[in-house]
mmCIF file of C-alpha atoms and ligand atoms in Angstrom:
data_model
loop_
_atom_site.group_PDB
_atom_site.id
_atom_site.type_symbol
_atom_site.label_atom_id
_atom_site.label_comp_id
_atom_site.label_asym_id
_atom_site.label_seq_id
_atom_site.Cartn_x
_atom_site.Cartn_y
_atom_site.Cartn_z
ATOM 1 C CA UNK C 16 0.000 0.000 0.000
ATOM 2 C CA UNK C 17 1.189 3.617 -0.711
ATOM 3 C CA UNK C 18 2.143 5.506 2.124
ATOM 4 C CA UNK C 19 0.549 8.091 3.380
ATOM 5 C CA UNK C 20 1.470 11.877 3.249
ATOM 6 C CA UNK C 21 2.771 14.063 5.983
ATOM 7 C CA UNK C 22 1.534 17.679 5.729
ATOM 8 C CA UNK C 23 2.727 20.720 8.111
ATOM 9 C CA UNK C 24 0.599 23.388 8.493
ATOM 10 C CA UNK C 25 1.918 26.740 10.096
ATOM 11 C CA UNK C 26 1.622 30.129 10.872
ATOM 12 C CA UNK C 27 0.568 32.474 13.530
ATOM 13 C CA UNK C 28 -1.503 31.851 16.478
ATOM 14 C CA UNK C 29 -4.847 33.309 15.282
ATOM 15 C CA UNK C 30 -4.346 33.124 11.801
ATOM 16 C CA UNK C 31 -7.254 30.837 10.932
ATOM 17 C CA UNK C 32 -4.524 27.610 10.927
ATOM 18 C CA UNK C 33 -8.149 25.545 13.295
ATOM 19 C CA UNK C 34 -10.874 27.287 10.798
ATOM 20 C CA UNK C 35 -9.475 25.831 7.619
ATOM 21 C CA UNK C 36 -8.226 22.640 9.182
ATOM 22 C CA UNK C 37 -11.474 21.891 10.180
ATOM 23 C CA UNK C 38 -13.121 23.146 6.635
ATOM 24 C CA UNK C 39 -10.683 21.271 4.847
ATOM 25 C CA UNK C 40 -11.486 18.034 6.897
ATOM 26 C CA UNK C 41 -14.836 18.384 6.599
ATOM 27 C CA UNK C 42 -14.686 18.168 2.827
ATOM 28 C CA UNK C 43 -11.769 15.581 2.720
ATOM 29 C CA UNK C 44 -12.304 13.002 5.658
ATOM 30 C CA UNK C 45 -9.539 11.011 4.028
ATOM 31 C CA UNK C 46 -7.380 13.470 5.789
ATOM 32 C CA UNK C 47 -5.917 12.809 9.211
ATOM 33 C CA UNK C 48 -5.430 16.046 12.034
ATOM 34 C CA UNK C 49 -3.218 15.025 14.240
ATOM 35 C CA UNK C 50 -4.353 15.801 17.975
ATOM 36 C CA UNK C 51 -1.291 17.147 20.108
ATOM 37 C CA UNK C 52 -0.654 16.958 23.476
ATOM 38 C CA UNK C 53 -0.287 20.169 25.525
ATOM 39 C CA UNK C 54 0.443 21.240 28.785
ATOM 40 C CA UNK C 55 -2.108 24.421 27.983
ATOM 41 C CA UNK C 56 -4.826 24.662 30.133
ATOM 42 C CA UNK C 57 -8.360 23.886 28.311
ATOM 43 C CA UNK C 58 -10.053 26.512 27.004
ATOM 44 C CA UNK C 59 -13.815 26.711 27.550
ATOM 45 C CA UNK C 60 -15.642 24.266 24.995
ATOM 46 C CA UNK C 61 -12.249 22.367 24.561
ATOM 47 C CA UNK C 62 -12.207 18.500 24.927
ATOM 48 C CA UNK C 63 -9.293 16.406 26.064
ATOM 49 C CA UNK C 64 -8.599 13.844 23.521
ATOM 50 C CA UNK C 65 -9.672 15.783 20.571
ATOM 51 C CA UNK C 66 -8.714 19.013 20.594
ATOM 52 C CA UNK C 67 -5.492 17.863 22.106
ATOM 53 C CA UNK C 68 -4.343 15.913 25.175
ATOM 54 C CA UNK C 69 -3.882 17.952 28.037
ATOM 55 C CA UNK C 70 -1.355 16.893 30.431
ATOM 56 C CA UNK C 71 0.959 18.436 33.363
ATOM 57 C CA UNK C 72 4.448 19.656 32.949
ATOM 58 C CA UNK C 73 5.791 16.127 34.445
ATOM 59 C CA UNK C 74 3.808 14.221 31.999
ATOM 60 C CA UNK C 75 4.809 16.369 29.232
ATOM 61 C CA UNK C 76 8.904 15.462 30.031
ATOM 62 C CA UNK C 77 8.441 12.125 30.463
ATOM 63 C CA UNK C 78 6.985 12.058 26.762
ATOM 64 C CA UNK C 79 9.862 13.635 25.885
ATOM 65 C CA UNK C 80 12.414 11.571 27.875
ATOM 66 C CA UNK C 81 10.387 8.537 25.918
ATOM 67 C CA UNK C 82 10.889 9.395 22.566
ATOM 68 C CA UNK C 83 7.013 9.527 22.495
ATOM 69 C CA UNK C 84 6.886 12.847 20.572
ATOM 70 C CA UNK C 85 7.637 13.225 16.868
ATOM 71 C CA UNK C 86 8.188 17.377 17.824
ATOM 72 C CA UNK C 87 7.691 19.789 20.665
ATOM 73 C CA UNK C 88 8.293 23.052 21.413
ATOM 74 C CA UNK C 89 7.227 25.689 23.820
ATOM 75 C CA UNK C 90 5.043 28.367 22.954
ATOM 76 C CA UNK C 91 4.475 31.387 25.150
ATOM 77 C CA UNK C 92 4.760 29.890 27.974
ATOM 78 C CA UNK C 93 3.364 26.360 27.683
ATOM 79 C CA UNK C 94 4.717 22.921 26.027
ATOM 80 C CA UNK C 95 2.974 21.326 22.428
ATOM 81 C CA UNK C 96 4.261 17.997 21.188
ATOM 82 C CA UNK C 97 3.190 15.591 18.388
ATOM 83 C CA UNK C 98 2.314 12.073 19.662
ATOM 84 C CA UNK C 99 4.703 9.795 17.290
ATOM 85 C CA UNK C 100 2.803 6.445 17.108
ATOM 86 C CA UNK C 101 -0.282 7.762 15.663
ATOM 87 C CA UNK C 102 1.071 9.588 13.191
ATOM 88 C CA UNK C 103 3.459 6.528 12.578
ATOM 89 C CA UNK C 104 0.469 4.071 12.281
ATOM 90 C CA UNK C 105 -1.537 6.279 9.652
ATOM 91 C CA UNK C 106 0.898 7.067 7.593
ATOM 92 C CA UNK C 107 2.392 3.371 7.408
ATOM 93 C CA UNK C 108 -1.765 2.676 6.788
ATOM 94 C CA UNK C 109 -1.825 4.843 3.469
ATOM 95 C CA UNK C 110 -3.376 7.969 5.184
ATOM 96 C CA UNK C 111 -2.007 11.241 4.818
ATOM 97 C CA UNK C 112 -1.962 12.910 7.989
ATOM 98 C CA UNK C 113 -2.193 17.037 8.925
ATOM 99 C CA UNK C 114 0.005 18.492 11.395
ATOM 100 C CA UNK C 115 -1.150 22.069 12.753
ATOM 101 C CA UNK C 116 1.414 23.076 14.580
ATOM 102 C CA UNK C 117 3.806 26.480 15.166
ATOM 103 C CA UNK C 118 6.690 27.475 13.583
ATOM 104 C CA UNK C 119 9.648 25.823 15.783
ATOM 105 C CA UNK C 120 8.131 22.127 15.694
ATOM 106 C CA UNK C 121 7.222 22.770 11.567
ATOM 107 C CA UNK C 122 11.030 23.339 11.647
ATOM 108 C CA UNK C 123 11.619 20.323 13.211
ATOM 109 C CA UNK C 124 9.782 18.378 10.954
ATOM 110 C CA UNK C 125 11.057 19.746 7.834
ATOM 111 C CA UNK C 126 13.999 18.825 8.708
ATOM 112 C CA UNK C 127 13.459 15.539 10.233
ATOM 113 C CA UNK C 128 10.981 14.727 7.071
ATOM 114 C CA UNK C 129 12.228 16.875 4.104
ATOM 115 C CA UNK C 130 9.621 14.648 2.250
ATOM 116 C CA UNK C 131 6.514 16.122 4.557
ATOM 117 C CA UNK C 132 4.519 19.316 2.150
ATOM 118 C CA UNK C 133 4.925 22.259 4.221
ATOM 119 C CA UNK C 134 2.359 25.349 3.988
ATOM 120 C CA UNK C 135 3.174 28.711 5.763
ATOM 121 C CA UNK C 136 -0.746 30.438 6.739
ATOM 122 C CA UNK C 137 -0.052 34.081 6.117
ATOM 123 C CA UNK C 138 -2.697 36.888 7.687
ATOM 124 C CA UNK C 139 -3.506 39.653 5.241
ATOM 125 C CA UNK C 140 -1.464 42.003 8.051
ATOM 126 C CA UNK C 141 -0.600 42.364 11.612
ATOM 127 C CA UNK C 142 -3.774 44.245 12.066
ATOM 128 C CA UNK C 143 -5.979 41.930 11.257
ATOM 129 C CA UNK C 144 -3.910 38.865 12.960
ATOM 130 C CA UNK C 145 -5.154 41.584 16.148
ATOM 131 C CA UNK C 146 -8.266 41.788 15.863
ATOM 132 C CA UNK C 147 -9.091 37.780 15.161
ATOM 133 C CA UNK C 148 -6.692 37.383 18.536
ATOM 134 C CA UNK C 149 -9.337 39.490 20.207
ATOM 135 C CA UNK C 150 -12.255 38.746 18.169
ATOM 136 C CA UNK C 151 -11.873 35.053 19.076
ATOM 137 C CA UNK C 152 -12.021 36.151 23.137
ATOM 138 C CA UNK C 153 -10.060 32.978 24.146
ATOM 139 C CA UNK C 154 -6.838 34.326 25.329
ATOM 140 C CA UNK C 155 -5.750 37.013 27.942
ATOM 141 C CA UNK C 156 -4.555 39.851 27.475
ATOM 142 C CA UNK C 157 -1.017 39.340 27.722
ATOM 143 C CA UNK C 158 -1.447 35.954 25.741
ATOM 144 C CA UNK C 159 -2.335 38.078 22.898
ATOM 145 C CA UNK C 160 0.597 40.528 23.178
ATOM 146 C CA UNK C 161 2.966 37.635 23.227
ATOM 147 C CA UNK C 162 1.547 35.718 20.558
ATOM 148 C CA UNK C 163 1.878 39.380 18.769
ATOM 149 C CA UNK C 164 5.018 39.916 19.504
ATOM 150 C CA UNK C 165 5.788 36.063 18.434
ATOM 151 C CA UNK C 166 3.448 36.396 15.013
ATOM 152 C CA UNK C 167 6.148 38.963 13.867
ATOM 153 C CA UNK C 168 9.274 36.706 13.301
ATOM 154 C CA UNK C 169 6.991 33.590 12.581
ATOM 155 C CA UNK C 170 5.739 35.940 9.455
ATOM 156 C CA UNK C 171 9.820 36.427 8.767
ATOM 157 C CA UNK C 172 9.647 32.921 8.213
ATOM 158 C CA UNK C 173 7.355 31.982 5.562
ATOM 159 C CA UNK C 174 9.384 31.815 2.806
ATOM 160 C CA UNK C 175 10.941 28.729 4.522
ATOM 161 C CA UNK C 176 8.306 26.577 3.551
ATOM 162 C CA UNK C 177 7.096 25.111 0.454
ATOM 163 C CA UNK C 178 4.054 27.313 0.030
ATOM 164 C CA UNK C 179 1.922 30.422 1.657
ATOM 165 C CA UNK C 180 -1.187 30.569 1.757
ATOM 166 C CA UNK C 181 -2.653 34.269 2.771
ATOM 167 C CA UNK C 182 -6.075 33.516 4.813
ATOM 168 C CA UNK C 183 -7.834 36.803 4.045
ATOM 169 C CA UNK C 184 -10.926 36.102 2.365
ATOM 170 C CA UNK C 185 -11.614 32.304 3.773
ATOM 171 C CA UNK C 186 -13.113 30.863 1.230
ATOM 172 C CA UNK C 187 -10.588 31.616 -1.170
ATOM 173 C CA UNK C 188 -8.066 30.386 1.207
ATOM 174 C CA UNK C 189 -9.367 27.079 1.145
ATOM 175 C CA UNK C 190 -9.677 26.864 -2.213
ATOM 176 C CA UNK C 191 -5.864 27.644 -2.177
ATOM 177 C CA UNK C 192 -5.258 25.082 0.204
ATOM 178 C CA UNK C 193 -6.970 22.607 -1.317
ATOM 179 C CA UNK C 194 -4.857 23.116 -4.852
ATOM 180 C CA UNK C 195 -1.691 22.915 -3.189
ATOM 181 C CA UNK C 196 -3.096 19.423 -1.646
ATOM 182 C CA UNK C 197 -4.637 18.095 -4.201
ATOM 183 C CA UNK C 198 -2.938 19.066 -7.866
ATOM 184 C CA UNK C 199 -0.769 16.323 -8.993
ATOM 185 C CA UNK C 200 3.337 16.965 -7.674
HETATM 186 P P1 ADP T 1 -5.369 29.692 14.792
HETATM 187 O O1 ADP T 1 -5.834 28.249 14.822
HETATM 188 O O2 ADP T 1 -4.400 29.964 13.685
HETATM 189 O O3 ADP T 1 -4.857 30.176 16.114
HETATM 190 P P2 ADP T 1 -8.241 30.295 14.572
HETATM 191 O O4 ADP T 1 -8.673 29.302 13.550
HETATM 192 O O5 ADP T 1 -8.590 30.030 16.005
HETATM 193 O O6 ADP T 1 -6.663 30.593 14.451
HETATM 194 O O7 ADP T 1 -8.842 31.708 14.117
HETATM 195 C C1 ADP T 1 -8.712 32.874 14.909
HETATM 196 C C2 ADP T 1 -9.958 33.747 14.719
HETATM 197 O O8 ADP T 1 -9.963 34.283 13.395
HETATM 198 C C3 ADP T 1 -11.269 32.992 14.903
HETATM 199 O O9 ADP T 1 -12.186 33.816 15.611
HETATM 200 C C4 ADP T 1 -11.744 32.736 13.464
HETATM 201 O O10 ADP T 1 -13.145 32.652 13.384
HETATM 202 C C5 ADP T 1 -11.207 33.963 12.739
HETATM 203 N N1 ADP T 1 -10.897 33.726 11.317
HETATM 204 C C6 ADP T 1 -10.272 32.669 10.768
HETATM 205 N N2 ADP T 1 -10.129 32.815 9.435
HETATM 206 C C7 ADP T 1 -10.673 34.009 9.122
HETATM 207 C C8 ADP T 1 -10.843 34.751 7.880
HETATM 208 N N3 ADP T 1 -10.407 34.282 6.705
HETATM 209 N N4 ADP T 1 -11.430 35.953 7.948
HETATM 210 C C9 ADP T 1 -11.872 36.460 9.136
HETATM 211 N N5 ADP T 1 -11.763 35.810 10.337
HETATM 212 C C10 ADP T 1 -11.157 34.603 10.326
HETATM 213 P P1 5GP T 2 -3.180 27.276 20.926
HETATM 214 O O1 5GP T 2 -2.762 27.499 22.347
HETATM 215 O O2 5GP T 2 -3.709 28.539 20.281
HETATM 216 O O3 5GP T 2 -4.105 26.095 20.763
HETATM 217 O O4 5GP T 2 -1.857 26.882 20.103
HETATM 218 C C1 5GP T 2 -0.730 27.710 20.164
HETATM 219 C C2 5GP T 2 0.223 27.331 19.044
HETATM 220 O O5 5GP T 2 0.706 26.008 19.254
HETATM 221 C C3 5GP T 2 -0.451 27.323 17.671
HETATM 222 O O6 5GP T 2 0.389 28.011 16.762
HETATM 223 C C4 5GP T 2 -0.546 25.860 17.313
HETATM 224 O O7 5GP T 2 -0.443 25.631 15.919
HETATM 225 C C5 5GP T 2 0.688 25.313 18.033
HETATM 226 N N1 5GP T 2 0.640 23.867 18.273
HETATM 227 C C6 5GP T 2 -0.448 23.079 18.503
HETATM 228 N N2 5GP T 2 -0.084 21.799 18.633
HETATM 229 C C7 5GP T 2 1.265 21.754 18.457
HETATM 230 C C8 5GP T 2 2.236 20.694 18.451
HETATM 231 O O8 5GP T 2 1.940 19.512 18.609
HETATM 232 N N3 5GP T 2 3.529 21.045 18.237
HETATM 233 C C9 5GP T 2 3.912 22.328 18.037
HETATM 234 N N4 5GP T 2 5.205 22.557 17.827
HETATM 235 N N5 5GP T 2 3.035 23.343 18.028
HETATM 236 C C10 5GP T 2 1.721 23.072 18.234
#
């Protein structure tokens, strides 16, 4: 059986990286997301085991210590790793699987895996990467001024990867997305 694919998705924290992965999935269930494990506290509405795996800072290191994540890094503050066995198992299975994760661990795996497609999400401009921090109402207020001050050399970044997508208007975004998935390589 063919393998499947691996596919990093990355960009800046409130960028629209969870809105068009879970578009895109609803359209093409053949796709795999890839649920991380954090040490993140859940946000209201979030549910362990699908949104990700929340665990303590002990639990966390002994994942890494194991060899049980593919990546990690920390992001403002708090630890996000990719379980390796699931993403082992699908791929060995034939299914391509989606990794939405920030720009450190997208590093990681682009090096580890030059073979993975890599897609830098791009907000039409700082301002607007603002106001959908604060329109989406999940984070503090410092949260969002780190993950500002962060968004600004993730951005520096993009041309790292093997394509950008800008998320302005969404639809169009997806449509992007889906081209760079899905047109023969
Ligand atoms: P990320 O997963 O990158 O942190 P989210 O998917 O949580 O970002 O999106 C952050 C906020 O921006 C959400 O409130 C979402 O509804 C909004 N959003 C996402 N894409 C767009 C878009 N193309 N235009 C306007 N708002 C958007
Ligand atoms: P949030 O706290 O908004 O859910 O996520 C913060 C950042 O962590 C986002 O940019 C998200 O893509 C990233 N992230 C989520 N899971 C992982 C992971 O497994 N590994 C890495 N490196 N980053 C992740």
């Amino acid at each position: 059986m063919k393998k499947g694919r691996l596919i990093v998705m990355t960009g800046p924290s409130g960028v629209g990286k969870g809105t068009l992965v879970r578009s895109l999935l609803k359209d093409h269930p053949e796709l795999h997301l890839s649920v991380s494990v954090t040490t993140r506290s859940p946000r209201p509405g979030e549910i362990n085991g699908q949104d990700y795996y929340f665990v303590d800072h002990l639990c966390f290191q002994n994942m890494i210590e194991r060899g049980e994540l593919l990546e990690w890094a920390e992001f403002t503050g708090n630890c996000y790793g990719t379980p390796l066995i699931a993403v082992k198992e699908k791929i060995e299975a034939g299914i391509s699987v989606l990794l939405e994760i920030e720009l450190e661990g997208a590093r990681q795996i682009r090096s580890t895996f030059p073979s993975a497609l890599s897609i830098f999400i791009m907000p039409p401009s700082i301002d607007e990467l603002e106001r959908r921090l604060r329109g989406r109402g999940q984070d503090s207020e410092d949260a969002i001024r780190r993950r500002l001050m962060r968004a600004r050399a993730e951005m520096d970044a993009a041309s790292e990867f093997d394509f950008e997508v800008i998320n302005d208007d969404l639809d169009f975004a997806l449509r992007r997305l889906e081209s760079v998935l899905y047109s023969p390589v």
